Amino acid sequence: KMVWKLVFQLMLMFQVAAAAAPIARSGCPDRCGDISIPYPFGIRKDCYMNEWFAIECNASVNPARAFISRINMEVLNISAERATATVKSPIISSNCTGREDGVPLNLTGTPFVFSRYDNVFIAVGCNTQALMTGITPNLIGCVSTCSDVKSKNFCEALLPSSLQVFNPRIEATDDNQDREGCKLAFLVNHTWFESNVSDPFSLQSRDYVPAELGWAMNVNADDPVYCRGYYNESFRSECECDGGYEGSPDLGCIDVDECKESKHSCRGLLKCVNTRGYFNCEINKLYIALIATSIESLPTRKRKREMECALVKKSAICKEEGTKGKAMVPCLR
Ligand SMILES: *[C@@H]1O[C@H](CO)[C@@H](O)[C@H](O)[C@H]1NC(C)=O
Ligand SMILES: *[C@@H]1O[C@H](CO)[C@@H](O)[C@H](O)[C@H]1NC(C)=O
Ligand SMILES: *[C@@H]1O[C@H](CO)[C@@H](O)[C@H](O)[C@H]1NC(C)=O
Ligand SMILES: *[C@@H]1O[C@H](CO)[C@@H](O)[C@H](O)[C@H]1NC(C)=O
Ligand SMILES: *[C@@H]1O[C@H](CO)[C@@H](O)[C@H](O)[C@H]1NC(C)=O
Ligand SMILES: *[C@@H]1O[C@H](CO)[C@@H](O)[C@H](O)[C@H]1NC(C)=O
Ligand SMILES: *[C@@H]1O[C@H](CO)[C@@H](O)[C@H](O)[C@H]1NC(C)=O
């Protein structure tokens, strides 16, 4: 009972804090053209919380454009209440005629992360595999097969928590390609993607898609807590335990044993091993040779239907239930 009361009071506090959220510091410009610039962001010195939140406003163009200067990303909208900034997110492409590739992103060492709740990872293409690289310790991505309905040739994967690097590797999984083999991969606001994009291939004519950046402050890197908000007693919004943990940030986040609770997707010869915050599907070394041989020898169609996990370049890639295309869950080499 005490605990529930406490939780309730905390919830009330958060709501009050959110409602009273300030716009800009007093005496500071609160807009750049049409874009409102709330604290912790600011345009002038002493207006932002620290250099990371400095906004460069280019008013010589119409409408004016705002950039988070230190990471050189253009901002389309900022919500202080939700602690998210909508930014122009690059579209990484491969084999698309007449388009320039987007530049991969590395936000390591900055307070910015791609919000795992607001964004999804999308890969567009026929017989396409896209993997996010440069993130530890796991491998995340998805495989898009070829459909007769062209607009369905894409796949999506959920983001890991605290994603700061976006440098996908795009590959063809089969010689059967389409539209000159044009492939795209990007991080995008999933609501926007679902409501505004009917043909994902049409995005090849765009330079960017909108994605949501969150920011985390004063959170110990080892805490299994993810905060979308500016971490400050009076302005702490929506912190929660990382995926793979239960409980609450205030009362403690406890690791979920996915193996015991059958929340894993290791099938067949793969053995589930619990880790902090996640699980790994480990391949019994004795069987590696055996699996590899049976994958090679099965005819393609049969292989696709029967194999829930396949070996790709010595890593196991497993299908995750309830996602479009063939998403993969991270597995151990
Ligand atoms: C503002 O944008 C214009 C057009 O992109 C560019 O030529 C100019 O250098 C920018 N100004 C500043 C101060 O960045
Ligand atoms: C910007 O964000 C605010 C607050 O979330 C929202 O009310 C507004 O509609 C957004 N503007 C645009 C152009 O998306
Ligand atoms: C990202 O940047 C950090 C530090 O700036 C560096 O250590 C890391 O290797 C980079 N990651 C990628 C994938 O480029
Ligand atoms: C891009 O096209 C070239 C030549 O057609 C092909 O060799 C290569 O595999 C293609 N790459 C992808 C990722 O589809
Ligand atoms: C995502 O996009 C939708 C539709 O454009 C917008 O209403 C929503 O506010 C965006 N999400 C965030 C966190 O800004
Ligand atoms: C996205 O779709 C919504 C409603 O479906 C529309 O109001 C909005 O203008 C669209 N945004 C863009 C950038 O196309
Ligand atoms: C928290 O935010 C409030 C309002 O912006 C500010 O006055 C206070 O100094 C901040 N506290 C810390 C510890 O940063």
XYZ file of C-alpha atoms and ligand atoms in Angstrom:
431
model
C 0.000 0.000 0.000
C 2.727 2.445 1.025
C 4.535 1.720 -2.202
C 1.484 2.407 -4.347
C 0.856 5.642 -2.524
C 4.420 6.695 -3.142
C 4.215 5.797 -6.797
C 0.985 7.740 -7.129
C 2.507 10.798 -5.484
C 5.489 10.604 -7.770
C 3.184 10.434 -10.763
C 1.370 13.528 -9.559
C 4.660 15.327 -9.096
C 5.711 14.508 -12.638
C 2.442 15.770 -14.032
C 2.719 19.063 -12.166
C 6.334 19.409 -13.261
C 5.374 18.750 -16.878
C 2.516 21.241 -16.816
C 4.764 23.946 -15.407
C 7.536 23.306 -17.911
C 9.231 26.576 -18.855
C 9.652 27.657 -22.456
C 12.897 29.599 -22.814
C 14.965 31.262 -20.103
C 13.766 34.783 -19.406
C 15.355 37.336 -21.684
C 16.187 34.659 -24.236
C 14.744 34.344 -27.732
C 12.300 31.430 -27.718
C 11.904 30.940 -31.439
C 13.925 30.396 -34.561
C 11.497 31.219 -37.362
C 8.523 28.873 -36.883
C 10.383 26.592 -34.499
C 10.025 27.158 -30.766
C 13.263 26.715 -28.807
C 12.507 25.727 -25.206
C 15.070 25.300 -22.440
C 17.390 23.310 -22.100
C 17.992 24.471 -25.697
C 18.787 28.097 -26.393
C 20.089 30.301 -29.145
C 22.436 32.596 -27.187
C 25.040 31.953 -24.532
C 23.443 31.732 -21.049
C 20.213 30.676 -22.740
C 21.053 26.992 -23.148
C 21.896 24.544 -20.368
C 25.302 23.724 -21.802
C 27.057 23.820 -25.159
C 25.375 20.607 -26.300
C 22.032 22.409 -26.324
C 23.211 25.435 -28.279
C 21.017 26.143 -31.288
C 22.313 27.898 -34.345
C 19.522 29.764 -36.042
C 19.996 30.541 -39.706
C 17.547 33.357 -40.337
C 18.995 34.314 -43.708
C 16.815 31.645 -45.274
C 13.024 31.654 -45.246
C 11.682 29.921 -43.223
C 14.582 30.100 -40.773
C 16.366 26.823 -40.027
C 17.605 25.653 -36.624
C 20.591 23.367 -36.006
C 21.893 21.707 -32.859
C 25.360 23.150 -33.486
C 27.592 20.628 -31.728
C 26.128 17.658 -33.623
C 25.219 19.646 -36.737
C 21.727 18.204 -36.990
C 18.807 20.244 -38.220
C 15.875 20.498 -35.831
C 12.273 20.539 -37.057
C 10.518 20.725 -33.690
C 11.344 20.526 -29.989
C 9.025 19.385 -27.228
C 10.322 20.196 -23.737
C 7.469 18.284 -22.080
C 8.228 15.094 -23.904
C 11.942 15.843 -23.959
C 12.246 15.050 -27.638
C 13.635 16.954 -30.583
C 12.471 16.093 -34.082
C 15.508 16.115 -36.351
C 16.290 15.441 -39.983
C 17.478 11.857 -39.984
C 19.644 10.713 -42.908
C 18.545 8.055 -45.384
C 21.371 5.616 -46.063
C 21.040 4.040 -49.490
C 22.653 1.535 -51.757
C 22.402 1.160 -55.537
C 19.799 3.905 -56.001
C 20.458 5.849 -59.160
C 20.587 9.613 -58.871
C 20.661 9.951 -55.128
C 23.394 10.925 -52.750
C 23.889 8.713 -49.746
C 23.038 10.027 -46.315
C 25.933 10.297 -43.897
C 25.993 7.805 -40.983
C 25.602 9.231 -37.488
C 27.679 8.836 -34.374
C 26.336 10.577 -31.270
C 28.660 8.748 -28.880
C 29.832 11.116 -26.163
C 26.865 13.465 -26.603
C 23.781 13.523 -24.359
C 21.582 12.653 -27.363
C 20.028 9.296 -28.143
C 17.516 8.044 -30.672
C 14.350 7.582 -28.684
C 13.531 3.883 -28.722
C 9.842 4.569 -28.116
C 9.256 7.033 -30.910
C 11.445 5.628 -33.690
C 11.806 2.427 -35.651
C 14.549 1.122 -37.893
C 13.299 0.604 -41.447
C 14.981 -1.089 -44.369
C 13.426 -0.801 -47.837
C 14.268 -3.121 -50.705
C 13.662 -6.438 -52.311
C 15.590 -9.357 -50.800
C 17.423 -6.964 -48.553
C 19.198 -7.417 -45.274
C 20.129 -4.337 -43.242
C 22.080 -4.546 -40.016
C 22.982 -1.774 -37.624
C 26.712 -1.897 -37.094
C 28.961 -0.259 -34.544
C 26.646 -0.956 -31.624
C 27.631 -3.251 -28.804
C 27.148 -5.939 -27.838
C 24.458 -7.040 -30.220
C 23.454 -7.279 -33.811
C 20.117 -5.732 -34.754
C 18.425 -5.349 -38.077
C 15.907 -6.946 -40.376
C 15.413 -8.786 -43.649
C 12.935 -7.692 -46.286
C 11.839 -10.249 -48.844
C 10.287 -9.621 -52.247
C 6.551 -9.158 -52.416
C 4.301 -8.772 -55.447
C 2.953 -5.675 -53.782
C 5.946 -3.373 -54.115
C 4.912 -1.125 -51.247
C 5.379 -4.075 -48.917
C 9.049 -4.494 -49.660
C 10.293 -3.201 -46.356
C 10.962 -4.484 -42.869
C 11.263 -2.889 -39.474
C 13.047 -3.541 -36.222
C 12.723 -2.028 -32.772
C 15.622 0.069 -31.505
C 17.833 -0.933 -28.619
C 17.898 1.468 -25.679
C 20.310 4.411 -25.779
C 21.074 4.061 -29.483
C 23.686 6.636 -30.474
C 25.289 5.149 -33.568
C 23.554 4.723 -36.904
C 25.741 3.150 -39.533
C 23.749 0.383 -41.202
C 25.195 -2.208 -43.538
C 22.875 -2.963 -46.439
C 23.190 -6.148 -48.442
C 21.298 -8.178 -50.994
C 20.298 -11.616 -49.733
C 19.510 -12.935 -53.193
C 20.288 -12.209 -56.842
C 16.589 -11.664 -57.486
C 16.451 -7.860 -57.207
C 14.027 -5.175 -58.213
C 14.083 -1.487 -59.201
C 17.789 -1.732 -59.960
C 18.319 -3.110 -56.483
C 17.715 0.238 -54.788
C 17.819 -0.169 -51.017
C 17.306 2.283 -48.168
C 17.782 2.188 -44.414
C 16.855 4.849 -41.881
C 15.626 5.617 -38.379
C 12.233 7.311 -38.417
C 9.399 8.504 -36.187
C 7.135 5.459 -36.527
C 3.883 7.431 -36.312
C 5.018 9.617 -39.160
C 6.159 6.615 -41.197
C 2.867 4.833 -40.725
C 0.639 7.794 -41.491
C 2.665 9.590 -44.172
C 4.374 6.912 -46.224
C 2.328 4.617 -48.430
C 5.165 3.643 -50.775
C 8.467 3.350 -48.891
C 10.412 3.398 -52.211
C 9.204 6.954 -52.773
C 11.504 8.016 -49.941
C 14.485 7.617 -52.242
C 13.716 11.081 -53.589
C 14.021 12.618 -50.112
C 17.152 13.703 -48.288
C 15.853 12.925 -44.847
C 12.999 11.556 -42.721
C 11.938 12.937 -39.334
C 13.251 11.081 -36.292
C 13.073 11.832 -32.587
C 16.109 12.509 -30.459
C 15.832 12.186 -26.710
C 18.323 13.480 -24.230
C 19.510 12.022 -20.985
C 21.180 13.959 -18.208
C 23.008 12.975 -15.032
C 22.142 9.339 -15.407
C 24.843 6.949 -14.377
C 25.802 5.053 -17.509
C 25.602 1.756 -15.600
C 22.037 2.302 -14.366
C 19.544 0.202 -16.296
C 17.343 3.291 -16.535
C 16.366 5.165 -19.622
C 15.184 8.766 -19.280
C 13.666 10.634 -22.127
C 13.665 13.737 -20.012
C 16.115 16.212 -18.715
C 17.082 14.466 -15.490
C 16.411 17.020 -12.807
C 14.049 16.822 -9.822
C 11.864 19.577 -11.162
C 11.957 18.505 -14.752
C 12.307 14.758 -14.807
C 9.926 13.291 -17.298
C 9.264 9.732 -18.169
C 12.184 7.769 -16.854
C 11.713 4.044 -16.932
C 13.594 0.814 -16.510
C 15.417 -0.353 -19.597
C 13.859 -3.152 -21.638
C 14.733 -6.455 -20.006
C 14.285 -4.994 -16.519
C 11.229 -4.828 -14.280
C 10.350 -2.403 -11.503
C 10.730 1.337 -11.529
C 13.731 3.675 -11.538
C 12.771 4.965 -8.098
C 12.347 1.598 -6.443
C 14.982 -0.282 -8.397
C 15.162 -2.050 -11.753
C 15.499 -5.814 -11.575
C 16.823 -7.971 -14.373
C 14.214 -10.219 -16.025
C 15.382 -13.781 -16.580
C 14.055 -14.152 -20.132
C 15.129 -17.802 -20.240
C 13.123 -18.814 -17.160
C 10.119 -16.741 -18.176
C 10.111 -18.048 -21.750
C 10.525 -14.533 -23.130
C 13.242 -15.590 -25.503
C 13.283 -16.704 -29.095
C 16.064 -19.270 -29.069
C 14.835 -22.296 -30.974
C 16.055 -25.672 -31.912
C 19.677 -26.234 -31.100
C 20.174 -22.738 -29.722
C 20.340 -22.538 -25.933
C 19.009 -19.508 -24.044
C 21.492 -17.855 -21.654
C 20.313 -14.964 -19.490
C 22.399 -11.774 -19.421
C 21.915 -8.412 -17.708
C 19.041 -6.791 -19.535
C 18.831 -9.392 -22.252
C 19.501 -12.963 -23.275
C 21.708 -14.626 -25.808
C 21.026 -17.587 -28.005
C 24.177 -19.594 -27.748
C 25.119 -22.180 -30.245
C 26.368 -25.394 -28.824
C 29.796 -25.539 -30.466
C 29.376 -29.205 -31.306
C 26.405 -28.348 -33.465
C 27.780 -25.371 -35.393
C 29.174 -27.535 -38.150
C 25.961 -29.545 -38.221
C 23.663 -26.493 -38.557
C 25.871 -24.896 -41.170
C 25.806 -28.074 -43.214
C 22.054 -28.502 -43.011
C 21.405 -24.882 -44.027
C 23.646 -25.239 -47.044
C 22.007 -28.462 -48.136
C 18.344 -27.517 -47.764
C 16.601 -26.137 -50.861
C 15.990 -22.389 -50.479
C 12.236 -22.437 -49.982
C 12.279 -25.173 -47.438
C 15.147 -23.493 -45.653
C 13.149 -20.296 -45.271
C 10.141 -22.000 -43.769
C 11.883 -24.352 -41.440
C 14.708 -22.293 -40.064
C 13.746 -19.912 -37.351
C 17.379 -19.161 -36.806
C 19.983 -19.130 -39.515
C 23.700 -18.664 -39.474
C 24.805 -15.529 -41.271
C 28.526 -14.952 -41.275
C 28.993 -16.960 -38.111
C 26.285 -15.120 -36.152
C 22.910 -16.609 -35.515
C 20.032 -14.522 -36.799
C 16.604 -15.317 -35.457
C 13.155 -14.300 -36.469
C 11.241 -12.273 -33.926
C 7.518 -12.798 -33.587
C 5.057 -9.980 -34.113
C 7.191 -7.783 -36.353
C 6.932 -7.106 -40.052
C 9.272 -8.798 -42.456
C 11.850 -10.852 -40.731
C 13.230 -8.956 -37.809
C 16.184 -10.346 -36.012
C 16.874 -10.515 -32.358
C 20.416 -10.233 -31.203
C 22.180 -13.525 -30.823
C 25.655 -14.443 -29.746
C 28.299 -15.541 -32.187
C 22.333 29.915 -43.898
O 21.874 29.057 -44.943
C 22.312 29.464 -46.228
C 21.618 28.570 -47.249
O 21.753 27.219 -46.910
C 23.838 29.374 -46.291
O 24.294 29.794 -47.565
C 24.436 30.265 -45.216
O 25.845 30.105 -45.191
C 23.855 29.915 -43.856
N 24.314 30.876 -42.873
C 24.917 30.525 -41.757
C 25.282 31.619 -40.827
O 25.159 29.333 -41.501
C 5.784 20.508 -32.494
O 5.599 19.886 -31.233
C 4.493 20.427 -30.531
C 4.501 19.805 -29.146
O 4.643 18.419 -29.197
C 3.212 20.122 -31.309
O 2.097 20.663 -30.646
C 3.320 20.729 -32.704
O 2.203 20.368 -33.474
C 4.573 20.262 -33.392
N 4.736 20.956 -34.642
C 4.991 20.332 -35.787
C 5.200 21.214 -36.975
O 5.070 19.102 -35.857
C 31.731 6.737 -32.529
O 32.513 7.700 -31.879
C 33.235 7.179 -30.770
C 33.924 8.322 -30.057
O 33.839 9.509 -30.737
C 34.224 6.140 -31.260
O 34.937 5.604 -30.177
C 33.462 5.035 -31.963
O 34.365 4.102 -32.516
C 32.596 5.597 -33.072
N 31.765 4.511 -33.588
C 31.573 4.314 -34.897
C 30.754 3.143 -35.280
O 32.048 5.061 -35.742
C 24.659 -3.116 -56.230
O 24.767 -3.373 -57.628
C 25.953 -4.097 -57.983
C 26.010 -4.185 -59.486
O 24.727 -4.413 -60.033
C 25.918 -5.464 -57.316
O 27.103 -6.169 -57.597
C 25.818 -5.286 -55.804
O 25.680 -6.540 -55.172
C 24.602 -4.433 -55.460
N 24.612 -4.174 -54.049
C 23.529 -4.370 -53.291
C 23.685 -4.085 -51.840
O 22.471 -4.741 -53.744
C 5.972 11.703 -34.590
O 5.292 12.107 -35.743
C 3.934 12.374 -35.527
C 3.287 12.618 -36.890
O 4.004 13.556 -37.646
C 3.809 13.542 -34.556
O 2.445 13.820 -34.304
C 4.497 13.190 -33.251
O 4.472 14.291 -32.376
C 5.923 12.761 -33.502
N 6.496 12.235 -32.274
C 7.215 12.994 -31.462
C 7.756 12.331 -30.244
O 7.441 14.177 -31.703
C 1.667 13.639 -42.464
O 0.294 13.249 -42.445
C -0.531 14.111 -41.694
C -1.910 13.531 -41.617
O -2.024 12.311 -42.285
C -0.522 15.505 -42.332
O -1.315 16.371 -41.550
C 0.893 16.019 -42.361
O 0.944 17.253 -43.053
C 1.820 15.047 -43.064
N 3.175 15.515 -42.896
C 4.037 15.508 -43.875
C 5.403 16.036 -43.545
O 3.794 15.106 -44.978
C 16.407 21.878 -12.305
O 15.660 22.752 -13.150
C 15.274 23.952 -12.546
C 14.374 24.685 -13.532
O 14.937 24.725 -14.810
C 16.535 24.750 -12.157
O 16.150 25.945 -11.525
C 17.407 23.904 -11.227
O 18.619 24.574 -10.956
C 17.721 22.551 -11.858
N 18.417 21.690 -10.895
C 19.536 21.026 -11.201
C 20.098 20.167 -10.140
O 20.055 21.096 -12.319
